[in-house]
Amino acid sequence: MSVIADKLKTIQDEIAGACARSGRSEKSVKVVVVTKTAALPAIQEVIRHGFVDLGENRVQHLKQVADEVRAFLADNHDDPSIPDKVHWHMIGHLQRNKVKQTLQLCKMVQSVDTLRLAEELNTQSHKLGIHTNILLQINCSSEPQKYGAPVGAAGHLAEQFATMPNLRLVGLMTMAPLTMDKNRVRASFARAREIFEEIHGEHIAGAKFKHLSMGMSQDFQIAIEEGATMLRIGSAIFN
Ligand SMILES: *Cc1c(COP(=O)(O)O)cnc(C)c1O
């Protein structure tokens, strides 16, 4: 087995374990493979293993890697073992002047944390004649983080995002605080889950509001135990 295949297997076993511990179906958890540190051959191998949801945090790099991946898929069009297409997720801070370019590449923008950014995404989606799936990024850690809407603003922002005709608010995204303290990590995921349930319960965004994107290489098992439906994993696969 190659190194990448080995790591993917380990991660899948750990996901299965965390799902079993928390009485969840493995199908309820999707992995977004974060390619920001990866070389193209490694990304190709991950795709060969059937992972088709890929994430990037910088538009510039997203464009480059998405082009390379598109060429790889086109070259292997006749190979039934390789998926026909992949779906890109923007997971990092997004400047409004990069919105248009991002929308041309991405299926989902996970890092929407201000009204102004949502408005620009809506405007540009309208111009492109598309509907864009977005997640509201919230900051659930007890310490101030640079990005993510404050918890207290989440409900109101969700209401505003839900009224924008070319956006579909499909869930929440959060990042754990940078700490080795697993209890604090767990507490921030639990908080995100509460806010997710609140917004879901108020029927602000309807039945399509179903994704809770949390958990990275260091903490995805805790995230699953606290209700994550989407994990964003990079270094555990590629480093
Ligand atoms: C880099 C990144 C990840 C993946 O982190 P790893 O620790 O490499 O798994 C997930 N989410 C965001 C927003 C990132 O920037």
GROMACS .gro file of C-alpha atoms and ligand atoms in nm:
model
  254
    1MET     CA    1   0.000   0.000   0.000
    2SER     CA    2   0.123   0.351  -0.075
    3VAL     CA    3   0.176   0.601   0.204
    4ILE     CA    4  -0.133   0.799   0.100
    5ALA     CA    5  -0.349   0.487   0.075
    6ASP     CA    6  -0.228   0.385   0.418
    7LYS     CA    7  -0.316   0.721   0.569
    8LEU     CA    8  -0.657   0.726   0.404
    9LYS     CA    9  -0.725   0.381   0.547
   10THR     CA   10  -0.623   0.492   0.897
   11ILE     CA   11  -0.848   0.798   0.876
   12GLN     CA   12  -1.142   0.594   0.751
   13ASP     CA   13  -1.093   0.348   1.037
   14GLU     CA   14  -1.084   0.636   1.287
   15ILE     CA   15  -1.397   0.789   1.135
   16ALA     CA   16  -1.568   0.448   1.161
   17GLY     CA   17  -1.461   0.420   1.525
   18ALA     CA   18  -1.587   0.766   1.618
   19CYS     CA   19  -1.916   0.700   1.437
   20ALA     CA   20  -1.958   0.368   1.621
   21ARG     CA   21  -1.885   0.534   1.959
   22SER     CA   22  -2.148   0.798   1.895
   23GLY     CA   23  -2.410   0.573   1.737
   24ARG     CA   24  -2.387   0.741   1.400
   25SER     CA   25  -2.382   0.605   1.048
   26GLU     CA   26  -2.053   0.647   0.862
   27LYS     CA   27  -2.257   0.780   0.573
   28SER     CA   28  -2.354   1.081   0.783
   29VAL     CA   29  -1.996   1.214   0.772
   30LYS     CA   30  -1.835   1.354   0.459
   31VAL     CA   31  -1.461   1.417   0.421
   32VAL     CA   32  -1.344   1.730   0.242
   33VAL     CA   33  -0.979   1.670   0.154
   34VAL     CA   34  -0.781   1.992   0.207
   35THR     CA   35  -0.519   2.006  -0.066
   36LYS     CA   36  -0.338   2.327   0.028
   37THR     CA   37  -0.010   2.158   0.119
   38ALA     CA   38  -0.029   1.869  -0.127
   39ALA     CA   39   0.162   1.790  -0.445
   40LEU     CA   40  -0.038   1.701  -0.755
   41PRO     CA   41   0.048   1.326  -0.760
   42ALA     CA   42  -0.079   1.294  -0.404
   43ILE     CA   43  -0.401   1.476  -0.492
   44GLN     CA   44  -0.447   1.249  -0.792
   45GLU     CA   45  -0.411   0.946  -0.569
   46VAL     CA   46  -0.672   1.073  -0.325
   47ILE     CA   47  -0.911   1.123  -0.618
   48ARG     CA   48  -0.836   0.770  -0.740
   49HIS     CA   49  -0.951   0.650  -0.400
   50GLY     CA   50  -1.288   0.812  -0.463
   51PHE     CA   51  -1.254   1.135  -0.264
   52VAL     CA   52  -1.422   1.401  -0.476
   53ASP     CA   53  -1.479   1.684  -0.227
   54LEU     CA   54  -1.166   1.898  -0.213
   55GLY     CA   55  -1.094   2.216  -0.016
   56GLU     CA   56  -0.860   2.513  -0.054
   57ASN     CA   57  -0.820   2.823   0.158
   58ARG     CA   58  -0.659   3.062  -0.093
   59VAL     CA   59  -0.814   3.160  -0.423
   60GLN     CA   60  -0.485   3.186  -0.607
   61HIS     CA   61  -0.382   2.835  -0.515
   62LEU     CA   62  -0.734   2.702  -0.567
   63LYS     CA   63  -0.727   2.824  -0.925
   64GLN     CA   64  -0.393   2.657  -0.995
   65VAL     CA   65  -0.481   2.324  -0.835
   66ALA     CA   66  -0.832   2.317  -0.981
   67ASP     CA   67  -0.683   2.365  -1.329
   68GLU     CA   68  -0.434   2.082  -1.272
   69VAL     CA   69  -0.703   1.850  -1.140
   70ARG     CA   70  -0.934   1.934  -1.430
   71ALA     CA   71  -0.658   1.842  -1.677
   72PHE     CA   72  -0.594   1.514  -1.491
   73LEU     CA   73  -0.964   1.421  -1.505
   74ALA     CA   74  -0.984   1.509  -1.874
   75ASP     CA   75  -0.675   1.299  -1.953
   76ASN     CA   76  -0.828   1.002  -1.772
   77HIS     CA   77  -1.176   1.045  -1.907
   78ASP     CA   78  -1.181   0.684  -2.034
   79ASP     CA   79  -1.064   0.529  -1.708
   80PRO     CA   80  -1.372   0.403  -1.519
   81SER     CA   81  -1.175   0.384  -1.192
   82ILE     CA   82  -1.132   0.762  -1.185
   83PRO     CA   83  -1.428   0.987  -1.094
   84ASP     CA   84  -1.563   1.217  -1.367
   85LYS     CA   85  -1.552   1.529  -1.156
   86VAL     CA   86  -1.458   1.678  -0.822
   87HIS     CA   87  -1.628   1.945  -0.610
   88TRP     CA   88  -1.425   2.233  -0.470
   89HIS     CA   89  -1.497   2.395  -0.136
   90MET     CA   90  -1.359   2.737  -0.044
   91ILE     CA   91  -1.272   2.708   0.325
   92GLY     CA   92  -1.053   3.013   0.392
   93HIS     CA   93  -1.105   3.384   0.441
   94LEU     CA   94  -1.241   3.530   0.118
   95GLN     CA   95  -1.194   3.888   0.004
   96ARG     CA   96  -1.481   4.041  -0.184
   97ASN     CA   97  -1.270   4.119  -0.490
   98LYS     CA   98  -1.197   3.746  -0.526
   99VAL     CA   99  -1.561   3.637  -0.507
  100LYS     CA  100  -1.627   3.620  -0.879
  101GLN     CA  101  -1.322   3.403  -0.947
  102THR     CA  102  -1.405   3.178  -0.654
  103LEU     CA  103  -1.759   3.120  -0.778
  104GLN     CA  104  -1.629   3.007  -1.114
  105LEU     CA  105  -1.433   2.731  -0.939
  106CYS     CA  106  -1.627   2.627  -0.630
  107LYS     CA  107  -1.935   2.433  -0.548
  108MET     CA  108  -1.950   2.558  -0.193
  109VAL     CA  109  -1.814   2.853   0.005
  110GLN     CA  110  -1.775   2.744   0.368
  111SER     CA  111  -1.620   3.059   0.510
  112VAL     CA  112  -1.898   3.320   0.489
  113ASP     CA  113  -1.882   3.528   0.804
  114THR     CA  114  -2.008   3.878   0.720
  115LEU     CA  115  -2.316   4.030   0.562
  116ARG     CA  116  -2.104   4.221   0.309
  117LEU     CA  117  -1.936   3.904   0.186
  118ALA     CA  118  -2.272   3.727   0.155
  119GLU     CA  119  -2.412   4.021  -0.041
  120GLU     CA  120  -2.122   4.010  -0.283
  121LEU     CA  121  -2.158   3.632  -0.324
  122ASN     CA  122  -2.528   3.682  -0.395
  123THR     CA  123  -2.466   3.961  -0.647
  124GLN     CA  124  -2.198   3.772  -0.837
  125SER     CA  125  -2.398   3.446  -0.829
  126HIS     CA  126  -2.690   3.636  -0.980
  127LYS     CA  127  -2.466   3.770  -1.258
  128LEU     CA  128  -2.340   3.418  -1.330
  129GLY     CA  129  -2.694   3.279  -1.322
  130ILE     CA  130  -2.612   3.029  -1.048
  131HIS     CA  131  -2.716   2.938  -0.695
  132THR     CA  132  -2.427   2.906  -0.453
  133ASN     CA  133  -2.420   2.682  -0.148
  134ILE     CA  134  -2.273   2.859   0.152
  135LEU     CA  135  -2.195   2.784   0.514
  136LEU     CA  136  -2.202   3.049   0.783
  137GLN     CA  137  -1.865   3.041   0.959
  138ILE     CA  138  -1.895   3.103   1.331
  139ASN     CA  139  -1.633   3.152   1.599
  140CYS     CA  140  -1.720   2.919   1.886
  141SER     CA  141  -1.389   2.935   2.067
  142SER     CA  142  -1.361   3.117   2.395
  143GLU     CA  143  -1.072   3.325   2.266
  144PRO     CA  144  -1.099   3.588   1.994
  145GLN     CA  145  -1.023   3.448   1.649
  146LYS     CA  146  -0.961   3.645   1.338
  147TYR     CA  147  -1.240   3.496   1.131
  148GLY     CA  148  -1.587   3.364   1.194
  149ALA     CA  149  -1.896   3.552   1.304
  150PRO     CA  150  -1.946   3.589   1.679
  151VAL     CA  151  -2.186   3.334   1.825
  152GLY     CA  152  -2.427   3.605   1.928
  153ALA     CA  153  -2.466   3.723   1.569
  154ALA     CA  154  -2.518   3.380   1.413
  155GLY     CA  155  -2.898   3.364   1.419
  156HIS     CA  156  -2.943   3.710   1.277
  157LEU     CA  157  -2.683   3.658   1.003
  158ALA     CA  158  -2.841   3.325   0.911
  159GLU     CA  159  -3.177   3.501   0.870
  160GLN     CA  160  -3.021   3.760   0.642
  161PHE     CA  161  -2.828   3.504   0.435
  162ALA     CA  162  -3.145   3.296   0.395
  163THR     CA  163  -3.326   3.583   0.222
  164MET     CA  164  -3.068   3.616  -0.055
  165PRO     CA  165  -3.216   3.462  -0.369
  166ASN     CA  166  -2.894   3.333  -0.528
  167LEU     CA  167  -2.749   3.184  -0.209
  168ARG     CA  168  -2.844   2.862  -0.034
  169LEU     CA  169  -2.751   2.858   0.332
  170VAL     CA  170  -2.684   2.487   0.386
  171GLY     CA  171  -2.518   2.488   0.727
  172LEU     CA  172  -2.246   2.612   0.960
  173MET     CA  173  -1.869   2.590   0.966
  174THR     CA  174  -1.637   2.639   1.261
  175MET     CA  175  -1.273   2.593   1.361
  176ALA     CA  176  -1.165   2.475   1.704
  177PRO     CA  177  -0.940   2.702   1.910
  178LEU     CA  178  -0.568   2.647   1.862
  179THR     CA  179  -0.501   2.450   2.177
  180MET     CA  180  -0.392   2.107   2.292
  181ASP     CA  181  -0.672   2.113   2.550
  182LYS     CA  182  -0.919   1.858   2.419
  183ASN     CA  183  -1.190   1.973   2.657
  184ARG     CA  184  -1.186   2.322   2.510
  185VAL     CA  185  -1.191   2.180   2.159
  186ARG     CA  186  -1.489   1.964   2.250
  187ALA     CA  187  -1.668   2.256   2.417
  188SER     CA  188  -1.634   2.471   2.105
  189PHE     CA  189  -1.770   2.192   1.882
  190ALA     CA  190  -2.058   2.135   2.124
  191ARG     CA  191  -2.136   2.507   2.110
  192ALA     CA  192  -2.141   2.498   1.730
  193ARG     CA  193  -2.378   2.202   1.742
  194GLU     CA  194  -2.613   2.396   1.975
  195ILE     CA  195  -2.622   2.694   1.742
  196PHE     CA  196  -2.672   2.460   1.447
  197GLU     CA  197  -2.971   2.301   1.624
  198GLU     CA  198  -3.114   2.643   1.714
  199ILE     CA  199  -3.101   2.772   1.358
  200HIS     CA  200  -3.232   2.440   1.229
  201GLY     CA  201  -3.515   2.444   1.482
  202GLU     CA  202  -3.621   2.796   1.389
  203HIS     CA  203  -3.661   2.684   1.026
  204ILE     CA  204  -3.468   2.990   0.912
  205ALA     CA  205  -3.313   2.816   0.613
  206GLY     CA  206  -3.541   2.515   0.563
  207ALA     CA  207  -3.453   2.148   0.521
  208LYS     CA  208  -3.142   2.220   0.316
  209PHE     CA  209  -2.976   2.352   0.633
  210LYS     CA  210  -2.805   2.026   0.725
  211HIS     CA  211  -2.426   2.059   0.721
  212LEU     CA  212  -2.207   2.112   1.022
  213SER     CA  213  -1.849   2.147   0.897
  214MET     CA  214  -1.601   2.103   1.181
  215GLY     CA  215  -1.303   1.887   1.264
  216MET     CA  216  -0.956   1.888   1.107
  217SER     CA  217  -0.660   1.646   1.122
  218GLN     CA  218  -0.603   1.690   1.494
  219ASP     CA  219  -0.959   1.690   1.616
  220PHE     CA  220  -1.193   1.521   1.368
  221GLN     CA  221  -1.280   1.233   1.600
  222ILE     CA  222  -1.402   1.476   1.866
  223ALA     CA  223  -1.592   1.667   1.597
  224ILE     CA  224  -1.774   1.350   1.488
  225GLU     CA  225  -1.867   1.275   1.848
  226GLU     CA  226  -2.011   1.627   1.873
  227GLY     CA  227  -2.215   1.599   1.554
  228ALA     CA  228  -2.000   1.707   1.259
  229THR     CA  229  -2.137   1.610   0.918
  230MET     CA  230  -1.837   1.741   0.725
  231LEU     CA  231  -1.468   1.711   0.815
  232ARG     CA  232  -1.190   1.915   0.656
  233ILE     CA  233  -0.872   1.705   0.660
  234GLY     CA  234  -0.537   1.796   0.508
  235SER     CA  235  -0.214   1.725   0.696
  236ALA     CA  236  -0.321   1.382   0.828
  237ILE     CA  237  -0.337   1.272   0.463
  238PHE     CA  238  -0.055   1.461   0.297
  239ASN     CA  239   0.214   1.530   0.560
  240LIG     C1  240  -0.589   2.395   0.648
  240LIG     C2  241  -0.730   2.392   0.689
  240LIG     C3  242  -0.791   2.273   0.727
  240LIG     C4  243  -0.718   2.140   0.732
  240LIG     O1  244  -0.630   2.140   0.840
  240LIG     P1  245  -0.538   2.012   0.870
  240LIG     O2  246  -0.496   2.035   1.011
  240LIG     O3  247  -0.426   2.016   0.773
  240LIG     O4  248  -0.624   1.892   0.856
  240LIG     C5  249  -0.925   2.276   0.760
  240LIG     N1  250  -0.997   2.391   0.759
  240LIG     C6  251  -0.941   2.508   0.726
  240LIG     C7  252  -1.025   2.631   0.727
  240LIG     C8  253  -0.807   2.513   0.689
  240LIG     O5  254  -0.751   2.631   0.656
   0.00000   0.00000   0.00000
